PDB file of C-alpha atoms in Angstrom:
ATOM      1  CA  MET A   1     111.861 106.993 101.916  1.00 48.00           C
ATOM      2  CA  SER A   2     110.544 103.668 103.105  1.00 55.00           C
ATOM      3  CA  THR A   3     110.281 100.653 100.840  1.00 67.00           C
ATOM      4  CA  PHE A   4     107.203  98.949 102.265  1.00 91.00           C
ATOM      5  CA  PRO A   5     104.912 101.994 102.376  1.00 95.00           C
ATOM      6  CA  ILE A   6     105.854 102.763  98.764  1.00 96.00           C
ATOM      7  CA  LEU A   7     105.271  99.155  97.701  1.00 96.00           C
ATOM      8  CA  TYR A   8     101.952  98.976  99.574  1.00 97.00           C
ATOM      9  CA  ALA A   9     100.818 102.278  98.053  1.00 98.00           C
ATOM     10  CA  ILE A  10     101.648 101.081  94.515  1.00 97.00           C
ATOM     11  CA  VAL A  11      99.826  97.782  95.094  1.00 97.00           C
ATOM     12  CA  LEU A  12      96.731  99.525  96.479  1.00 98.00           C
ATOM     13  CA  LEU A  13      96.654 102.103  93.673  1.00 98.00           C
ATOM     14  CA  THR A  14      97.032  99.355  91.091  1.00 95.00           C
ATOM     15  CA  LEU A  15      94.162  97.399  92.631  1.00 97.00           C
ATOM     16  CA  ALA A  16      91.951 100.481  92.972  1.00 98.00           C
ATOM     17  CA  ASN A  17      92.474 101.612  89.393  1.00 95.00           C
ATOM     18  CA  GLY A  18      92.719  98.178  87.810  1.00 93.00           C
ATOM     19  CA  ALA A  19      89.648  96.582  89.385  1.00 96.00           C
ATOM     20  CA  PRO A  20      87.159  98.533  87.204  1.00 95.00           C
ATOM     21  CA  VAL A  21      89.007  97.420  84.050  1.00 89.00           C
ATOM     22  CA  ALA A  22      89.047  93.799  85.226  1.00 91.00           C
ATOM     23  CA  ALA A  23      85.368  93.957  86.217  1.00 94.00           C
ATOM     24  CA  LYS A  24      84.463  95.237  82.751  1.00 91.00           C
ATOM     25  CA  LYS A  25      86.321  92.347  81.113  1.00 88.00           C
ATOM     26  CA  LEU A  26      84.875  89.737  83.478  1.00 91.00           C
ATOM     27  CA  LEU A  27      81.295  91.010  83.590  1.00 91.00           C
ATOM     28  CA  GLY A  28      80.869  92.585  80.160  1.00 87.00           C
ATOM     29  CA  ALA A  29      77.851  94.881  80.139  1.00 87.00           C
ATOM     30  CA  ARG A  30      76.360  93.379  83.316  1.00 89.00           C
ATOM     31  CA  PHE A  31      75.961  95.902  86.124  1.00 89.00           C
ATOM     32  CA  ALA A  32      77.429  98.649  83.909  1.00 92.00           C
ATOM     33  CA  PHE A  33      75.082 101.360  85.137  1.00 95.00           C
ATOM     34  CA  ALA A  34      76.468 104.816  84.359  1.00 95.00           C
ATOM     35  CA  LEU A  35      77.350 106.527  87.608  1.00 95.00           C
ATOM     36  CA  ASP A  36      75.912 109.816  86.383  1.00 96.00           C
ATOM     37  CA  GLY A  37      72.728 108.117  85.181  1.00 95.00           C
ATOM     38  CA  GLY A  38      73.201 109.710  81.773  1.00 92.00           C
ATOM     39  CA  LEU A  39      72.564 113.168  83.204  1.00 94.00           C
ATOM     40  CA  LEU A  40      73.992 116.181  81.464  1.00 95.00           C
ATOM     41  CA  PHE A  41      75.782 119.038  83.189  1.00 96.00           C
ATOM     42  CA  PHE A  42      74.588 122.610  82.556  1.00 95.00           C
ATOM     43  CA  ASP A  43      77.042 122.810  79.634  1.00 95.00           C
ATOM     44  CA  GLY A  44      75.065 120.062  77.853  1.00 94.00           C
ATOM     45  CA  ARG A  45      77.838 117.464  78.258  1.00 95.00           C
ATOM     46  CA  PRO A  46      77.692 114.303  80.390  1.00 95.00           C
ATOM     47  CA  VAL A  47      78.734 114.761  84.008  1.00 96.00           C
ATOM     48  CA  PHE A  48      81.233 111.852  83.848  1.00 95.00           C
ATOM     49  CA  GLY A  49      80.322 109.783  80.794  1.00 91.00           C
ATOM     50  CA  ALA A  50      79.096 106.244  80.240  1.00 90.00           C
ATOM     51  CA  SER A  51      82.473 104.640  81.009  1.00 90.00           C
ATOM     52  CA  LYS A  52      82.217 105.567  84.709  1.00 95.00           C
ATOM     53  CA  THR A  53      79.997 102.886  86.184  1.00 96.00           C
ATOM     54  CA  VAL A  54      78.631 101.754  89.509  1.00 96.00           C
ATOM     55  CA  ARG A  55      80.211  98.357  88.728  1.00 97.00           C
ATOM     56  CA  GLY A  56      83.657  99.950  88.467  1.00 97.00           C
ATOM     57  CA  ILE A  57      83.353 101.880  91.721  1.00 98.00           C
ATOM     58  CA  VAL A  58      82.090  98.837  93.645  1.00 97.00           C
ATOM     59  CA  ALA A  59      84.781  96.590  92.150  1.00 98.00           C
ATOM     60  CA  SER A  60      87.474  99.082  93.086  1.00 98.00           C
ATOM     61  CA  ILE A  61      86.328  99.397  96.688  1.00 98.00           C
ATOM     62  CA  VAL A  62      85.802  95.660  97.272  1.00 98.00           C
ATOM     63  CA  VAL A  63      89.044  94.521  95.626  1.00 98.00           C
ATOM     64  CA  THR A  64      91.188  97.215  97.242  1.00 98.00           C
ATOM     65  CA  ALA A  65      89.656  96.655 100.692  1.00 98.00           C
ATOM     66  CA  PHE A  66      90.571  92.963 100.472  1.00 98.00           C
ATOM     67  CA  GLY A  67      93.977  93.861  99.057  1.00 98.00           C
ATOM     68  CA  GLY A  68      94.614  96.139 102.004  1.00 97.00           C
ATOM     69  CA  ALA A  69      93.753  93.345 104.411  1.00 97.00           C
ATOM     70  CA  LEU A  70      96.060  90.929 102.559  1.00 97.00           C
ATOM     71  CA  LEU A  71      98.885  93.449 102.990  1.00 96.00           C
ATOM     72  CA  GLY A  72      98.265  93.519 106.749  1.00 95.00           C
ATOM     73  CA  LEU A  73      96.458  96.845 106.634  1.00 96.00           C
ATOM     74  CA  SER A  74      92.821  97.268 107.554  1.00 96.00           C
ATOM     75  CA  TYR A  75      89.943  96.836 105.138  1.00 97.00           C
ATOM     76  CA  GLU A  76      89.135 100.462 105.866  1.00 98.00           C
ATOM     77  CA  VAL A  77      92.507 101.693 104.613  1.00 98.00           C
ATOM     78  CA  GLY A  78      92.139  99.701 101.395  1.00 98.00           C
ATOM     79  CA  ALA A  79      88.592 100.950 100.919  1.00 98.00           C
ATOM     80  CA  ALA A  80      89.655 104.541 101.621  1.00 98.00           C
ATOM     81  CA  VAL A  81      92.411 104.343  99.001  1.00 98.00           C
ATOM     82  CA  ALA A  82      89.872 103.035  96.480  1.00 98.00           C
ATOM     83  CA  ILE A  83      87.207 105.613  97.303  1.00 98.00           C
ATOM     84  CA  VAL A  84      89.610 108.531  96.968  1.00 98.00           C
ATOM     85  CA  ALA A  85      91.259 107.043  93.851  1.00 98.00           C
ATOM     86  CA  MET A  86      87.811 106.759  92.258  1.00 98.00           C
ATOM     87  CA  ALA A  87      87.031 110.335  93.318  1.00 98.00           C
ATOM     88  CA  GLY A  88      90.248 111.398  91.550  1.00 98.00           C
ATOM     89  CA  ASP A  89      89.256 109.400  88.478  1.00 96.00           C
ATOM     90  CA  LEU A  90      85.792 110.994  88.477  1.00 97.00           C
ATOM     91  CA  PHE A  91      87.374 114.428  88.883  1.00 97.00           C
ATOM     92  CA  SER A  92      89.508 113.720  85.797  1.00 96.00           C
ATOM     93  CA  SER A  93      86.504 112.489  83.828  1.00 95.00           C
ATOM     94  CA  PHE A  94      84.477 115.525  84.850  1.00 96.00           C
ATOM     95  CA  LEU A  95      87.249 117.853  83.632  1.00 96.00           C
ATOM     96  CA  LYS A  96      87.686 115.888  80.394  1.00 95.00           C
ATOM     97  CA  ARG A  97      83.954 116.189  79.646  1.00 95.00           C
ATOM     98  CA  ARG A  98      84.211 119.963  80.215  1.00 95.00           C
ATOM     99  CA  MET A  99      87.075 119.988  77.680  1.00 95.00           C
ATOM    100  CA  ASN A 100      84.751 118.127  75.267  1.00 92.00           C
ATOM    101  CA  MET A 101      86.917 115.009  75.314  1.00 90.00           C
ATOM    102  CA  PRO A 102      85.010 111.756  74.727  1.00 82.00           C
ATOM    103  CA  PRO A 103      84.830 109.023  77.399  1.00 75.00           C
ATOM    104  CA  SER A 104      87.934 106.815  77.535  1.00 74.00           C
ATOM    105  CA  SER A 105      90.010 109.396  75.646  1.00 81.00           C
ATOM    106  CA  GLN A 106      93.579 109.983  76.787  1.00 83.00           C
ATOM    107  CA  ALA A 107      94.745 113.032  78.700  1.00 89.00           C
ATOM    108  CA  VAL A 108      98.288 112.337  79.863  1.00 89.00           C
ATOM    109  CA  GLY A 109      98.769 113.517  83.423  1.00 91.00           C
ATOM    110  CA  LEU A 110      95.111 114.196  84.034  1.00 93.00           C
ATOM    111  CA  ASP A 111      94.417 110.467  83.738  1.00 90.00           C
ATOM    112  CA  GLN A 112      97.128 109.472  86.205  1.00 94.00           C
ATOM    113  CA  VAL A 113      97.829 112.195  88.752  1.00 96.00           C
ATOM    114  CA  PRO A 114      94.472 112.762  90.522  1.00 97.00           C
ATOM    115  CA  GLU A 115      93.733 109.032  90.871  1.00 96.00           C
ATOM    116  CA  SER A 116      97.136 108.473  92.478  1.00 98.00           C
ATOM    117  CA  LEU A 117      97.876 111.743  94.291  1.00 98.00           C
ATOM    118  CA  PHE A 118      94.482 112.229  95.962  1.00 98.00           C
ATOM    119  CA  PRO A 119      94.393 108.830  97.745  1.00 98.00           C
ATOM    120  CA  LEU A 120      98.038 109.111  98.785  1.00 98.00           C
ATOM    121  CA  LEU A 121      97.397 112.491 100.370  1.00 98.00           C
ATOM    122  CA  ALA A 122      94.211 111.263 102.043  1.00 97.00           C
ATOM    123  CA  CYS A 123      95.831 108.078 103.413  1.00 97.00           C
ATOM    124  CA  ARG A 124      99.389 109.290 103.966  1.00 97.00           C
ATOM    125  CA  GLU A 125      99.366 108.676 107.716  1.00 97.00           C
ATOM    126  CA  SER A 126      97.644 105.288 107.470  1.00 96.00           C
ATOM    127  CA  LEU A 127     100.216 104.188 104.896  1.00 97.00           C
ATOM    128  CA  GLY A 128     103.184 105.865 106.611  1.00 96.00           C
ATOM    129  CA  LEU A 129     104.089 107.975 103.574  1.00 97.00           C
ATOM    130  CA  SER A 130     106.383 110.998 103.557  1.00 96.00           C
ATOM    131  CA  ASP A 131     106.179 113.797 101.010  1.00 97.00           C
ATOM    132  CA  ALA A 132     109.100 112.210  99.146  1.00 96.00           C
ATOM    133  CA  ASP A 133     107.321 108.826  99.177  1.00 97.00           C
ATOM    134  CA  ILE A 134     104.198 110.404  97.708  1.00 98.00           C
ATOM    135  CA  PHE A 135     106.213 112.055  94.944  1.00 97.00           C
ATOM    136  CA  VAL A 136     107.955 108.769  94.106  1.00 97.00           C
ATOM    137  CA  VAL A 137     104.698 106.772  94.105  1.00 97.00           C
ATOM    138  CA  VAL A 138     102.870 109.279  91.885  1.00 97.00           C
ATOM    139  CA  LEU A 139     105.813 109.262  89.472  1.00 97.00           C
ATOM    140  CA  MET A 140     105.958 105.440  89.492  1.00 96.00           C
ATOM    141  CA  PHE A 141     102.198 105.208  88.984  1.00 95.00           C
ATOM    142  CA  PHE A 142     102.318 107.741  86.139  1.00 95.00           C
ATOM    143  CA  VAL A 143     105.079 105.929  84.240  1.00 92.00           C
ATOM    144  CA  GLY A 144     103.806 102.465  85.140  1.00 90.00           C
ATOM    145  CA  GLU A 145     100.231 103.170  84.096  1.00 87.00           C
ATOM    146  CA  LEU A 146     101.334 104.426  80.691  1.00 86.00           C
ATOM    147  CA  ALA A 147     103.502 101.333  80.127  1.00 85.00           C
ATOM    148  CA  ILE A 148     101.143  98.730  81.589  1.00 82.00           C
ATOM    149  CA  SER A 149      98.148 100.105  79.679  1.00 78.00           C
ATOM    150  CA  ARG A 150      99.866  99.318  76.398  1.00 77.00           C
ATOM    151  CA  VAL A 151     100.684  95.778  77.530  1.00 81.00           C
ATOM    152  CA  LEU A 152      97.095  95.228  78.701  1.00 68.00           C
ATOM    153  CA  TYR A 153      95.867  96.496  75.332  1.00 72.00           C
ATOM    154  CA  MET A 154      98.093  94.019  73.485  1.00 78.00           C
ATOM    155  CA  LEU A 155      96.703  91.253  75.727  1.00 78.00           C
ATOM    156  CA  ARG A 156      93.178  92.460  74.854  1.00 77.00           C
ATOM    157  CA  ILE A 157      92.396  93.285  78.485  1.00 70.00           C
ATOM    158  CA  ARG A 158      92.047  97.017  77.777  1.00 70.00           C
ATOM    159  CA  ASP A 159      89.993  98.404  74.914  1.00 71.00           C
ATOM    160  CA  GLN A 160      92.407 101.300  74.289  1.00 72.00           C
ATOM    161  CA  PRO A 161      96.207 101.363  74.498  1.00 69.00           C
ATOM    162  CA  TYR A 162      96.076 104.042  77.223  1.00 66.00           C
TER     163      TYR A 162
END
């Protein structure tokens, strides 16, 4: 296991998944266009739900691309981490809607694993990650996200404690 690739991966995942939350707090309802446009899937439920916005996706990509560059990686690597993290987040939201869970509801594991595992697998070579590194980062992200979410809720940055 290598320290810097693990640290860089955690930083990029934190930026990718935290930027939409920060953008919501900073911008309020501005630019909060639902990514699915309010469309319903054939089961009559929203595709992703109103909490998945264009604003969040754009914020994630822009912030993580710049974060990647600040770490000495390319903008493209940062952007790729964000794009795949958001795809993992959308995958989770899609599954949660199929399970009839409301937007922003908690599903431990489903809310953390795809948005961390998918980008790590997609960018493993660019980040210099081994299989063991990926396991460690996903575990760190899982535990860290559960803990940090509660702190952010107490600071009134998050709307829910998860």
